[in-house]
Short mmCIF file of C-alpha atoms and ligand atoms in Angstrom, two decimals:
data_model
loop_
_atom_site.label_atom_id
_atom_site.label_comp_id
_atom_site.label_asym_id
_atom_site.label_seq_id
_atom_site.Cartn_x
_atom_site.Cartn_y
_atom_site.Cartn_z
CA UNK T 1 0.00 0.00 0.00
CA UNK T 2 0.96 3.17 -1.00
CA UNK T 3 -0.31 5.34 2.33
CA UNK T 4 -2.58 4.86 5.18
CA UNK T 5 -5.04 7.60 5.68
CA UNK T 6 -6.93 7.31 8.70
CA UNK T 7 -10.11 9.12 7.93
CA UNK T 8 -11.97 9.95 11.25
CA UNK T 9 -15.96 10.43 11.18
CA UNK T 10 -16.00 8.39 7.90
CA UNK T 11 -19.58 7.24 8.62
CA UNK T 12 -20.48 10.36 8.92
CA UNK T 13 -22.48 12.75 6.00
CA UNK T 14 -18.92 14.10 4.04
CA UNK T 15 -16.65 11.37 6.00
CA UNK T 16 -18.83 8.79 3.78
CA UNK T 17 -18.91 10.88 0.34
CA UNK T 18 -14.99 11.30 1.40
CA UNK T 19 -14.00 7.49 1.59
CA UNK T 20 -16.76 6.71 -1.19
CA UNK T 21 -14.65 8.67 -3.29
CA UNK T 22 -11.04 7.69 -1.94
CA UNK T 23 -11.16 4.33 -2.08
CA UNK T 24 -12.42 3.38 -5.25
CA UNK T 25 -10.58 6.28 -7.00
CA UNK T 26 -7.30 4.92 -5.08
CA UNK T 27 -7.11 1.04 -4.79
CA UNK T 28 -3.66 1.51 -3.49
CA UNK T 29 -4.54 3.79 -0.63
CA UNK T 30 -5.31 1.95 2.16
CA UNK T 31 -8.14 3.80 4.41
CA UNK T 32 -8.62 3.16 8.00
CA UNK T 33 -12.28 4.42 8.78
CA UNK T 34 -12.33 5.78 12.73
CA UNK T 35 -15.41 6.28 13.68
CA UNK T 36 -17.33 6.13 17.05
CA UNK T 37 -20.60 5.54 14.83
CA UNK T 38 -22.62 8.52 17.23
CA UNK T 39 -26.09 9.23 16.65
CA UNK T 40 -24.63 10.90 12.91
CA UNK T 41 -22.47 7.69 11.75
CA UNK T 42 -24.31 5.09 9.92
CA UNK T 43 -22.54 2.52 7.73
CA UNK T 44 -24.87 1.82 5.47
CA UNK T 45 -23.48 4.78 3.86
CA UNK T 46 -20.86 2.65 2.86
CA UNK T 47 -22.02 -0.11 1.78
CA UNK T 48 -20.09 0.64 -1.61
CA UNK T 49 -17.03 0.29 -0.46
CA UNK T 50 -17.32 -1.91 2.96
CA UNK T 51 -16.00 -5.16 0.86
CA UNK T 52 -12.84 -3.08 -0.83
CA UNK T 53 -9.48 -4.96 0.08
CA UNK T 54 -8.17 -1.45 0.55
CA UNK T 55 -11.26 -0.32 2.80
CA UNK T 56 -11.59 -1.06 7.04
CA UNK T 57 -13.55 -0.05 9.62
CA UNK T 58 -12.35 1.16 13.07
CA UNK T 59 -14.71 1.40 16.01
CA UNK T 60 -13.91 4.16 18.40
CA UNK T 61 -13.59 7.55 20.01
CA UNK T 62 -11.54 10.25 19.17
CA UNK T 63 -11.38 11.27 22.89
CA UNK T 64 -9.95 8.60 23.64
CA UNK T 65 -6.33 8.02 23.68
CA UNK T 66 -5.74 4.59 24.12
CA UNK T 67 -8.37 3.39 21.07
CA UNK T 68 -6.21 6.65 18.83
CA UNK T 69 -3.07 5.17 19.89
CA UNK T 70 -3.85 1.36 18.89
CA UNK T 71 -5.30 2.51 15.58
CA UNK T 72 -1.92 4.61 14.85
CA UNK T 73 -0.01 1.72 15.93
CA UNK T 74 -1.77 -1.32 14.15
CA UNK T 75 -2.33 0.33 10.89
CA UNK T 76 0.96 2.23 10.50
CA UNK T 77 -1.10 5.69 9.64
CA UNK T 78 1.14 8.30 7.63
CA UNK T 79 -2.07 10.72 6.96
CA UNK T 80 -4.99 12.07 8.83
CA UNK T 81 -7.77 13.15 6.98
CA UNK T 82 -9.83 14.35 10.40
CA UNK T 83 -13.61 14.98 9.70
CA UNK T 84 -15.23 13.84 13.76
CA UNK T 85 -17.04 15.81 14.86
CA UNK T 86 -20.05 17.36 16.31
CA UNK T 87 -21.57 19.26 13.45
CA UNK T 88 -25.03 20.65 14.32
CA UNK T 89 -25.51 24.17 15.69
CA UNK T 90 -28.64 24.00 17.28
CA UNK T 91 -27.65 20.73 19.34
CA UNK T 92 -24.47 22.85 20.19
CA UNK T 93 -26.69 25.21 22.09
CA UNK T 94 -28.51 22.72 24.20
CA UNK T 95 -25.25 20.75 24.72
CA UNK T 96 -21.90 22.85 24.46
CA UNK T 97 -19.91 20.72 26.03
CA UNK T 98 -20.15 17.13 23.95
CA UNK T 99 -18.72 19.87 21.22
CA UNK T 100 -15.87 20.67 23.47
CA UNK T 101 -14.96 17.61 24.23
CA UNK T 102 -15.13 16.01 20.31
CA UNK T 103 -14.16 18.78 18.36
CA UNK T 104 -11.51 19.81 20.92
CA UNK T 105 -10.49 17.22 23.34
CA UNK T 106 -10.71 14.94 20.41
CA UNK T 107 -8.38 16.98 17.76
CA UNK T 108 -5.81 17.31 20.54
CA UNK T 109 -6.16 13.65 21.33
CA UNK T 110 -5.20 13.08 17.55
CA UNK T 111 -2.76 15.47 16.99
CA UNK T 112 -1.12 14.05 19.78
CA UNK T 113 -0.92 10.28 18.58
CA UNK T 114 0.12 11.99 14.90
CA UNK T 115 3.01 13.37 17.27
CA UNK T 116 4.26 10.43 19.38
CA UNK T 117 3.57 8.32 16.39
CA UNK T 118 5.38 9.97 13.71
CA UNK T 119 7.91 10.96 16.63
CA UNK T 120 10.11 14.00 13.86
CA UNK T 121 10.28 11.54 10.96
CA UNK T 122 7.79 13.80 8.93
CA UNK T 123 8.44 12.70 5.81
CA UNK T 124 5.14 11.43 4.01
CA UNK T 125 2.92 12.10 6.70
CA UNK T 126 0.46 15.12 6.72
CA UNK T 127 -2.11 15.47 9.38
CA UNK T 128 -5.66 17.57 7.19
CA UNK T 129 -8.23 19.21 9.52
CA UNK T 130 -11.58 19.81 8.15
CA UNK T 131 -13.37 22.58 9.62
CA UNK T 132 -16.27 25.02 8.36
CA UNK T 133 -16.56 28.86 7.12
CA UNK T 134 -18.24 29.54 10.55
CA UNK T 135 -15.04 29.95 12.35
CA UNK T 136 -15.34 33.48 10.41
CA UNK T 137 -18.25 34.56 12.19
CA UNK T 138 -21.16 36.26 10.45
CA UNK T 139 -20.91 38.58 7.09
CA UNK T 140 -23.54 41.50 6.36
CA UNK T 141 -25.03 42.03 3.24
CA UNK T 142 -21.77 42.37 1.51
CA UNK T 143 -18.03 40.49 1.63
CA UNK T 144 -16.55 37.35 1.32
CA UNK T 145 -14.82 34.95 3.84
CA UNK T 146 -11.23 34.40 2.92
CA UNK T 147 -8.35 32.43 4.70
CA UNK T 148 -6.93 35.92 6.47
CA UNK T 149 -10.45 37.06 7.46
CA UNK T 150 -10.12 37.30 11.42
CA UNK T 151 -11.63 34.47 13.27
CA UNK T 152 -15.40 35.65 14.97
CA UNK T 153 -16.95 32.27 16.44
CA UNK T 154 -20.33 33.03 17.96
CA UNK T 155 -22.19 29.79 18.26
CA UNK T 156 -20.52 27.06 20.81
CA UNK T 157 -20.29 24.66 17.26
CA UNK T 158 -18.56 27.40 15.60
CA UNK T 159 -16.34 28.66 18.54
CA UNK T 160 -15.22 24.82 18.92
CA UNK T 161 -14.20 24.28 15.36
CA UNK T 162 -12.09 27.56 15.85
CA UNK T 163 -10.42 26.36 18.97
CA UNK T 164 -9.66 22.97 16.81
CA UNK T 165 -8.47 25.13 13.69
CA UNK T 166 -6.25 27.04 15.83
CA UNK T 167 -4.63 23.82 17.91
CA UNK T 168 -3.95 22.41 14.24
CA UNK T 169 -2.13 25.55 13.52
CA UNK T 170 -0.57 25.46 17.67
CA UNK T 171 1.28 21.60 16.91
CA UNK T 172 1.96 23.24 12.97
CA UNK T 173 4.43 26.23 14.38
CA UNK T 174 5.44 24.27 17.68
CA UNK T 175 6.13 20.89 17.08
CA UNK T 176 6.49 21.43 12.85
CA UNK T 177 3.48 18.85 12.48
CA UNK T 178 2.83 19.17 8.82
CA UNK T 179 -0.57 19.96 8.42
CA UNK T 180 -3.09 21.50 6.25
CA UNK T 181 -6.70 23.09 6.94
CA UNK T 182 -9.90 23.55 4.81
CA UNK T 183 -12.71 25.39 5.69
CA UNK T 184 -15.71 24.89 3.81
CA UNK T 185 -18.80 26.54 3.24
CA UNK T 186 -22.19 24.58 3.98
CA UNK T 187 -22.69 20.66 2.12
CA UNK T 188 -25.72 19.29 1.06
CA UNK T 189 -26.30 15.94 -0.42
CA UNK T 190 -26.96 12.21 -0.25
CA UNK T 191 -26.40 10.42 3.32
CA UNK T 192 -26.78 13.92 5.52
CA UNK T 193 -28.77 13.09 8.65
CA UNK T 194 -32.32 15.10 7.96
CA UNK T 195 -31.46 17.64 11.25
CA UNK T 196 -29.64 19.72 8.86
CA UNK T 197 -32.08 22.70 6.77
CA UNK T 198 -31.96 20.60 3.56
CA UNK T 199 -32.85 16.83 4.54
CA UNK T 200 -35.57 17.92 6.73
CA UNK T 201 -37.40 20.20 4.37
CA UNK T 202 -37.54 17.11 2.26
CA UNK T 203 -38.46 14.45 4.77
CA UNK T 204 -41.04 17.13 6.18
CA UNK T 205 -41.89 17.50 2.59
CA UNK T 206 -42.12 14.19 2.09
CA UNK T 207 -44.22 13.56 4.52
CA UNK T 208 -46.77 16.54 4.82
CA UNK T 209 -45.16 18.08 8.15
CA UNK T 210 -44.69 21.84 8.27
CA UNK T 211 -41.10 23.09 7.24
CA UNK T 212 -39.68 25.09 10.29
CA UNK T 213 -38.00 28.19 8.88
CA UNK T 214 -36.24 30.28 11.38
CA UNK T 215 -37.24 33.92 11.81
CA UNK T 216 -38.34 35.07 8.46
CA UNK T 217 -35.77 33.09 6.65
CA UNK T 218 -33.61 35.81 5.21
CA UNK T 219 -30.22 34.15 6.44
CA UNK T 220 -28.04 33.37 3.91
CA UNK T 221 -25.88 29.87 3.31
CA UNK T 222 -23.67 29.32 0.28
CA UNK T 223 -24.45 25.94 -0.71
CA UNK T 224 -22.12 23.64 -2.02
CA UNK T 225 -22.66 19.80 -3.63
CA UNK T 226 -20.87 17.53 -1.18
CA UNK T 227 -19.40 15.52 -3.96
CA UNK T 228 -17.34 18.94 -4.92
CA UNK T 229 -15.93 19.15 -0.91
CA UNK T 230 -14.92 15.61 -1.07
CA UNK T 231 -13.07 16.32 -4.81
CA UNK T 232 -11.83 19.58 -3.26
CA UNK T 233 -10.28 17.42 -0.24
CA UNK T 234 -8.73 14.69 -2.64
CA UNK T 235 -7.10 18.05 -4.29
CA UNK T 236 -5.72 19.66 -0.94
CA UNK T 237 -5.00 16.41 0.48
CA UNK T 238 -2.20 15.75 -2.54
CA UNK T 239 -1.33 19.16 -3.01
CA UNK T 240 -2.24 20.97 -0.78
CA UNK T 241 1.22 23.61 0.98
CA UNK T 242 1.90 22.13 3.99
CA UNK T 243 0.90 24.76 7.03
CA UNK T 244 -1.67 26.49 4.48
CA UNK T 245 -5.59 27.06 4.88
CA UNK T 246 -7.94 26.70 2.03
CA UNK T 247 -11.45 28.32 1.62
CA UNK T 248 -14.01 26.10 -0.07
CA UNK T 249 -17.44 27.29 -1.14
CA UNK T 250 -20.12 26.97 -3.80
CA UNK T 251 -20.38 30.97 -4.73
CA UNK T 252 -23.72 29.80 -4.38
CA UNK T 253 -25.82 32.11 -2.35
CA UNK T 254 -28.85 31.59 -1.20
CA UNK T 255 -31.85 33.30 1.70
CA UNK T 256 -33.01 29.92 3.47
CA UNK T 257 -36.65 30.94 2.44
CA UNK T 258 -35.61 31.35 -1.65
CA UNK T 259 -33.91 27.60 -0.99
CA UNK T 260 -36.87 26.38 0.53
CA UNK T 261 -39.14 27.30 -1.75
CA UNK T 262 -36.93 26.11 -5.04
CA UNK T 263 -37.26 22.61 -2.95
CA UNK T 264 -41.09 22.50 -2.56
CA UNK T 265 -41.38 23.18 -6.66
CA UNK T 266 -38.32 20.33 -7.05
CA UNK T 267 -40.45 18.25 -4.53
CA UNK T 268 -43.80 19.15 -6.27
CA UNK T 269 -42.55 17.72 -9.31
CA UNK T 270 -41.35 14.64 -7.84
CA UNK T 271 -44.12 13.54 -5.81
CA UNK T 272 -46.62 14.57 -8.94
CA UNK T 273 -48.24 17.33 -6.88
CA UNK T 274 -49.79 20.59 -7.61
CA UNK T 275 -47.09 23.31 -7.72
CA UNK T 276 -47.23 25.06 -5.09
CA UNK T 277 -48.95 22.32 -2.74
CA UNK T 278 -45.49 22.27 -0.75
CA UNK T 279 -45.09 25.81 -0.21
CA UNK T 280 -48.55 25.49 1.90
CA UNK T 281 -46.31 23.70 4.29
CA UNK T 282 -43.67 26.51 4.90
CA UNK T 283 -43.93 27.47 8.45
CA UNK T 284 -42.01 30.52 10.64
CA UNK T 285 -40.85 29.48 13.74
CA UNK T 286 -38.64 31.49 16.64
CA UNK T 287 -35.11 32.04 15.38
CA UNK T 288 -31.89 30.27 16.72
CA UNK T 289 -30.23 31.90 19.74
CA UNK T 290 -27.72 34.16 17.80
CA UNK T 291 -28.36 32.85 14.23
CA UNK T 292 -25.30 34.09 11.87
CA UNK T 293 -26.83 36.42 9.30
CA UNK T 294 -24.41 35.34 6.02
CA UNK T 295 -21.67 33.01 5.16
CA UNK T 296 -19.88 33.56 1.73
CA UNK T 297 -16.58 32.32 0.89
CA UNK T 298 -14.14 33.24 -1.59
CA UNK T 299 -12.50 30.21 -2.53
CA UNK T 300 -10.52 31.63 -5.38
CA UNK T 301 -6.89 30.77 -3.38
CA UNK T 302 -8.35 27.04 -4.36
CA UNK T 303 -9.19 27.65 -7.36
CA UNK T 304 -6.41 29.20 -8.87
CA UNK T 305 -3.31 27.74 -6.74
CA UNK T 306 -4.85 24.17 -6.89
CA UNK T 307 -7.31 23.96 -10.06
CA UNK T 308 -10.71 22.87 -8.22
CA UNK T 309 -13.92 24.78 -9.28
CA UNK T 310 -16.97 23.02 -7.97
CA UNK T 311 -18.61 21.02 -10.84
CA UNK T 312 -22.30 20.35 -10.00
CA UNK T 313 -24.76 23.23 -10.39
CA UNK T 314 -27.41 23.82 -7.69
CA UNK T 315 -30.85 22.28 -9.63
CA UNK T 316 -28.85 19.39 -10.49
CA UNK T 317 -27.34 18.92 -7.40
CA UNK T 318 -30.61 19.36 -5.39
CA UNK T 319 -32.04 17.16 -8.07
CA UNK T 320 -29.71 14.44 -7.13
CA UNK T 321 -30.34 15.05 -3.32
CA UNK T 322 -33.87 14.83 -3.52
CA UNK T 323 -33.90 11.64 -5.97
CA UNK T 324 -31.60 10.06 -3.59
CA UNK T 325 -33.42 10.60 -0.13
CA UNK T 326 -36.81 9.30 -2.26
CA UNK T 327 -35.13 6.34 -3.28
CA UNK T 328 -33.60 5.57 0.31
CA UNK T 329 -36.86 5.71 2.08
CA UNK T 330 -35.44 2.95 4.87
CA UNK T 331 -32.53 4.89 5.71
CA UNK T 332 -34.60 8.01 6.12
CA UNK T 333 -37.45 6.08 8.13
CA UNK T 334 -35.19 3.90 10.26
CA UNK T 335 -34.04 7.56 11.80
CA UNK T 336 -37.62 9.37 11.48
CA UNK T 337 -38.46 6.24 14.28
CA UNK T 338 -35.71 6.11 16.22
CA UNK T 339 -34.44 8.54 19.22
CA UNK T 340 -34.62 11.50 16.51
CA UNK T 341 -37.96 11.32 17.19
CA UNK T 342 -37.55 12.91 20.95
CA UNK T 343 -34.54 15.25 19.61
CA UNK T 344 -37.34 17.14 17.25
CA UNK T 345 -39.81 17.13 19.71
CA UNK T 346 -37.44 18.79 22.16
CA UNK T 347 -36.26 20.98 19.28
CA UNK T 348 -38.96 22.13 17.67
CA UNK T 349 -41.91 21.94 19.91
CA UNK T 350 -41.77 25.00 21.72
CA UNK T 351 -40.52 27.13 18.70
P1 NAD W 401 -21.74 14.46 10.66
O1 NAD W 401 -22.33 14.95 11.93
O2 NAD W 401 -22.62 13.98 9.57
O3 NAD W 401 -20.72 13.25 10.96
C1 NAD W 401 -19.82 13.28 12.01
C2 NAD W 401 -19.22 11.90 12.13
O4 NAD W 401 -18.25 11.93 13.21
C3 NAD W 401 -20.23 10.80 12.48
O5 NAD W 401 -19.99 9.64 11.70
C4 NAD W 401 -19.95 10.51 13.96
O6 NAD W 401 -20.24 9.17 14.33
C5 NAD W 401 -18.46 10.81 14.04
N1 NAD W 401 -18.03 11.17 15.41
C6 NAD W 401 -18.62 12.07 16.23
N2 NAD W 401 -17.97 12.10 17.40
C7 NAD W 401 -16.95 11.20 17.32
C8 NAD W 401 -15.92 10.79 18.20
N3 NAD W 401 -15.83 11.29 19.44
N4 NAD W 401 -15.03 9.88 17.78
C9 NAD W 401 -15.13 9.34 16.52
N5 NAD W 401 -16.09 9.69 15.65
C10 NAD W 401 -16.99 10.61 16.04
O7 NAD W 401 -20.80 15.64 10.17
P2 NAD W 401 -20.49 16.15 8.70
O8 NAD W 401 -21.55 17.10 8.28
O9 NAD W 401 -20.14 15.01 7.83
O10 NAD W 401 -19.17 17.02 8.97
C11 NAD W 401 -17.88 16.42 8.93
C12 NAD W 401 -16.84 17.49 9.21
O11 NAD W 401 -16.93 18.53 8.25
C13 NAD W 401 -17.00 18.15 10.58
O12 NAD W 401 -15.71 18.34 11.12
C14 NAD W 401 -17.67 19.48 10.26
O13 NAD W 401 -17.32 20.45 11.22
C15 NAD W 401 -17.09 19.79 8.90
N6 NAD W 401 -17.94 20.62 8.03
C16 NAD W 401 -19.24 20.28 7.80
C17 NAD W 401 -20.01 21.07 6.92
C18 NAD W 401 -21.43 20.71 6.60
O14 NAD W 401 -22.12 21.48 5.92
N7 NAD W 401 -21.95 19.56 7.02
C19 NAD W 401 -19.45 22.20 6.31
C20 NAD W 401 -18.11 22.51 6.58
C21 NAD W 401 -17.36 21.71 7.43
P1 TYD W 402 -28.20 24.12 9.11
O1 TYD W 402 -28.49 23.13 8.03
O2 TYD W 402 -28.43 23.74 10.52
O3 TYD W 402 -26.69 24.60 8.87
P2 TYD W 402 -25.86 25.83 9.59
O4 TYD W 402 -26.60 26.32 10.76
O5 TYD W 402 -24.59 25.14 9.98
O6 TYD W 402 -25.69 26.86 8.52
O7 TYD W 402 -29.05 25.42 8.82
C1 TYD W 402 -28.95 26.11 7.59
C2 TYD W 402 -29.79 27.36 7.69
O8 TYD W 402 -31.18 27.00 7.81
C3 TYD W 402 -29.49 28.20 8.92
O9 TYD W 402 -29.62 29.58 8.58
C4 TYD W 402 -30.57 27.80 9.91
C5 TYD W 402 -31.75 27.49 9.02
N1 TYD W 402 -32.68 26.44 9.50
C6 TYD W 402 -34.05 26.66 9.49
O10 TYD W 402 -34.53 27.73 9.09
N2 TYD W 402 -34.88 25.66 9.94
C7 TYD W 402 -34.42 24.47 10.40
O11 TYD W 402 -35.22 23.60 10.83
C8 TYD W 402 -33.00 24.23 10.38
C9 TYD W 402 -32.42 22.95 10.88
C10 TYD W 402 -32.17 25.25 9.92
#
C-alpha cells in the first residue's frame, strides 16, 4: 500500500462521500475508517465500499487516547484526513460541552498520537483538519470569507471548530506537524442526517409536516454539492502547501426561504403534486439563539493555486439530493423512528 489515511468520522455525512470517493478512486490507498458511529455515523453509507481490500472499519472515540493510539499503531497511519465531529448548531446550544470535548479534546487527542507516532520523521505524513466557514463569524449584506479574514466564532459549534483550527495551527508552528486546513462553506447531499435545513425540508416534505423556517428566513448559506468538498479534499489532500488554509465554497448564495421554496417546486414535481402544494407547508418558527446572518466564501486561493472549481450546479445537485433521499426511504425512516424522534420534539416543539 501506497499510504494509510486514517479518515476519522467516515460514517459520517462528508466522512462517507470522502471514503466513497477515496477508495475506489485509489485502490492503493489503504483507508482506515475511525469512527465512534454517534447518533450521525451510519454505515450503510458505505455499503459501496465496505467489501474493498483497501477499505476497514475502526470502532472508536476520538477522545480517547488509548483506542487513537492502537489505531496509529496497528495500521501504520502516515495521513490524517480528520472529519469527527459534532456538526449541528442548534444541538451545540442545548449541549456545548459534547462539542468541546469532540471537536476539541478529540483533535488534541489526535494530533497528539500523529506526534508520538510519527515521533520528527515527517516525511510522508500530513495530518488535514476539516473545519467550516463559521469559524469566520457572520458577514452583512456584503463580503466574502477568505483564509486571512479574522476568526469571529459566535455559536458554541462554531467557537469549537475555531479552537480545533487554531490547535492544528498550535502543533503546525510548535512541534512542525505538517498539516493542512480547509474550511468549507455549507454541504448538502446524499447520506446527511435530515437535522440539517436541507434533509428535513424534504423528509417534512415528504411527509406533509410543516417546514420550520427560522425567523423570516432571510439568512443566507452558500451551498455547495458535497461531492465537490470531497473532490476539493482529494485536491488539498495531494497538493495541498503544507501549514496552508484553504477556503471552499459553492459561490452559491442563497436566503433559506428562496432555498426552501426552489425545494417545494423540485419536490412538487417529484411527488406529482400541484405546484405550489409544498409551499402550503412553509412554516415561521422562533429564530436560533444568535443565528449568523451570512456566510460567503471566496475560494478563489483554491481555485487558482490548486485547479478545483466546484462542478455540479445547484438544480442538479438538489435534483440528485432529492432523488436520492426518495429512493432511500429505509434509511430516512429507520431515523424518522428512532431517538430523533424525541430530539425534534425537544427541538422544535416549543418554537
Ligand atoms: P456528521 O455529523 O454527519 O458526521 C460526524 C461523524 O463523526 C459521524 O460519523 C460521527 O459518528 C463521528 N463522530 C462524532 N464524534 C466522534 C468521536 N468522538 N469519535 C469518533 N467519531 C466521532 O458531520 P459532517 O456534516 O459530515 O461534517 C464532517 C466534518 O466537516 C465536521 O468536522 C464538520 O465540522 C465539517 N464541516 C461540515 C459542513 C457541513 O455542511 N456539514 C461544512 C463545513 C465543514
Ligand atoms: P443548518 O443546516 O443547521 O446549517 P448551519 O446552521 O450550519 O448553517 O441550517 C442552515 C440554515 O437553515 C441556517 O440559517 C438555519 C436554518 N434552519 C431553518 O430555518 N430551519 C431548520 O429547521 C434548520 C435545521 C435550519
Amino acid at each position: 500500500m501506497k499510504r494509510t489515511i486514517l479518515i476519522t468520522g467516515g460514517a459520517g455525512f462528508i466522512g462517507s462521500n470522502l471514503i466513497n470517493l477515496l477508495a475506489s478512486r485509489y485502490s492503493s490507498y489503504r483507508i482506515v475508517n475511525f469512527d465512534a458511529l454517534t447518533y450521525a455515523g451510519n454505515l450503510e453509507n458505505l455499503k459501496a465500499v465496505e467489501n474493498l481490500p483497501n477499505y476497514i472499519f475502526v470502532k472508536g472515540d476520538i477522545t480517547n487516547a488509548d483506542e487513537v493510539d492502537a489505531v496509529f499503531a496497528k495500521y501504520t497511519i502516515d495521513s490524517v484526513i480528520h472529519l469527527a465531529a459534532e456538526s449541528h448548531v442548534d444541538r451545540s446550544i442545548t449541549n456545548p460541552l459534547s462539542f468541546i470535548n469532540t471537536n476539541i479534546i478529540g483533535t488534541v487527542t489526535l494530533l497528539n498520537a500523529a506526534r508520538k507516532f510519527w515521533n520528527g520523521d515527517f516525511n510522508g505524513k500530513l495530518f488535514y483538519h476539516i473545519s467550516t466557514d463559521e469559524v469566520y463569524g457572520s458577514l452583512g449584506d456584503e463580503g466574502l470569507f477568505v483564509e486571512t479574514t479574522a476568526y469571529d466564532p459566535r455559536s458554541p459549534y462554531s467557537a469549537s471548530k475555531a479552537s480545533s483550527d487554531h490547535l492544528v495551527r498550535a502543533y503546525h508552528h510548535t512541534y512542525k506537524l505538517p498539516v493542512v486546513i480547509s474550511n468549507c462553506s455549507n454541504n448538502y447531499g446524499p447520506n446527511q442526517f435530515p437535522e440539517k435545513l436541507i434533509p428535513l425540508a424534504i423528509s417534512n416534505i415528504k411527509n406533509n409536516r410543516p417546514i420550520p423556517v427560522y425567523g423570516k428566513g432571510e439568512n443566507v448559506r452558500d451551498w455547495l454539492f458535497v461531492k465537490d468538498h470531497a473532490e476539493a479534499i482529494d485536491t488539498i489532500f495531494h497538493n495541498g502547501k503544507i501549514g496552508h488554509t484553504y477556503n471552499i465554497g459553492g459561490s452559491n448564495e442563497w436566503k433559506n426561504i428562496d432555498l426552501i421554496r426552489l425545494l417545494c417546486q423540485i419536490m412538487d414535481r417529484k411527488l406529482g403534486r400541484e405546484n405550489g402544494d409544498s409551499e402550503k407547508l412553509i412554516t415561521f418558527v422562533s429564530d436560533r439563539a444568535g443565528h449568523d446572518l451570512r456566510y460567503a466564501i471566496d475560494s478563489s486561493k483554491l481555485q487558482n493555486e490548486l485547479g478545483w472549481a466546484p462542478s455540479v450546479s445547484f438544480n442538479e445537485g438538489l435534483e440528485e439530493t432529492v432523488e436520492w433521499y426518495l429512493a432511500n426511504t429505509e434509511w430516512l425512516d429507520r431515523i424518522l423512528t428512532g431517538n430523533y424522534q424525541n430530539y425534534y420534539k425537544e427541538m422544535y416543539s416549543n418554537r
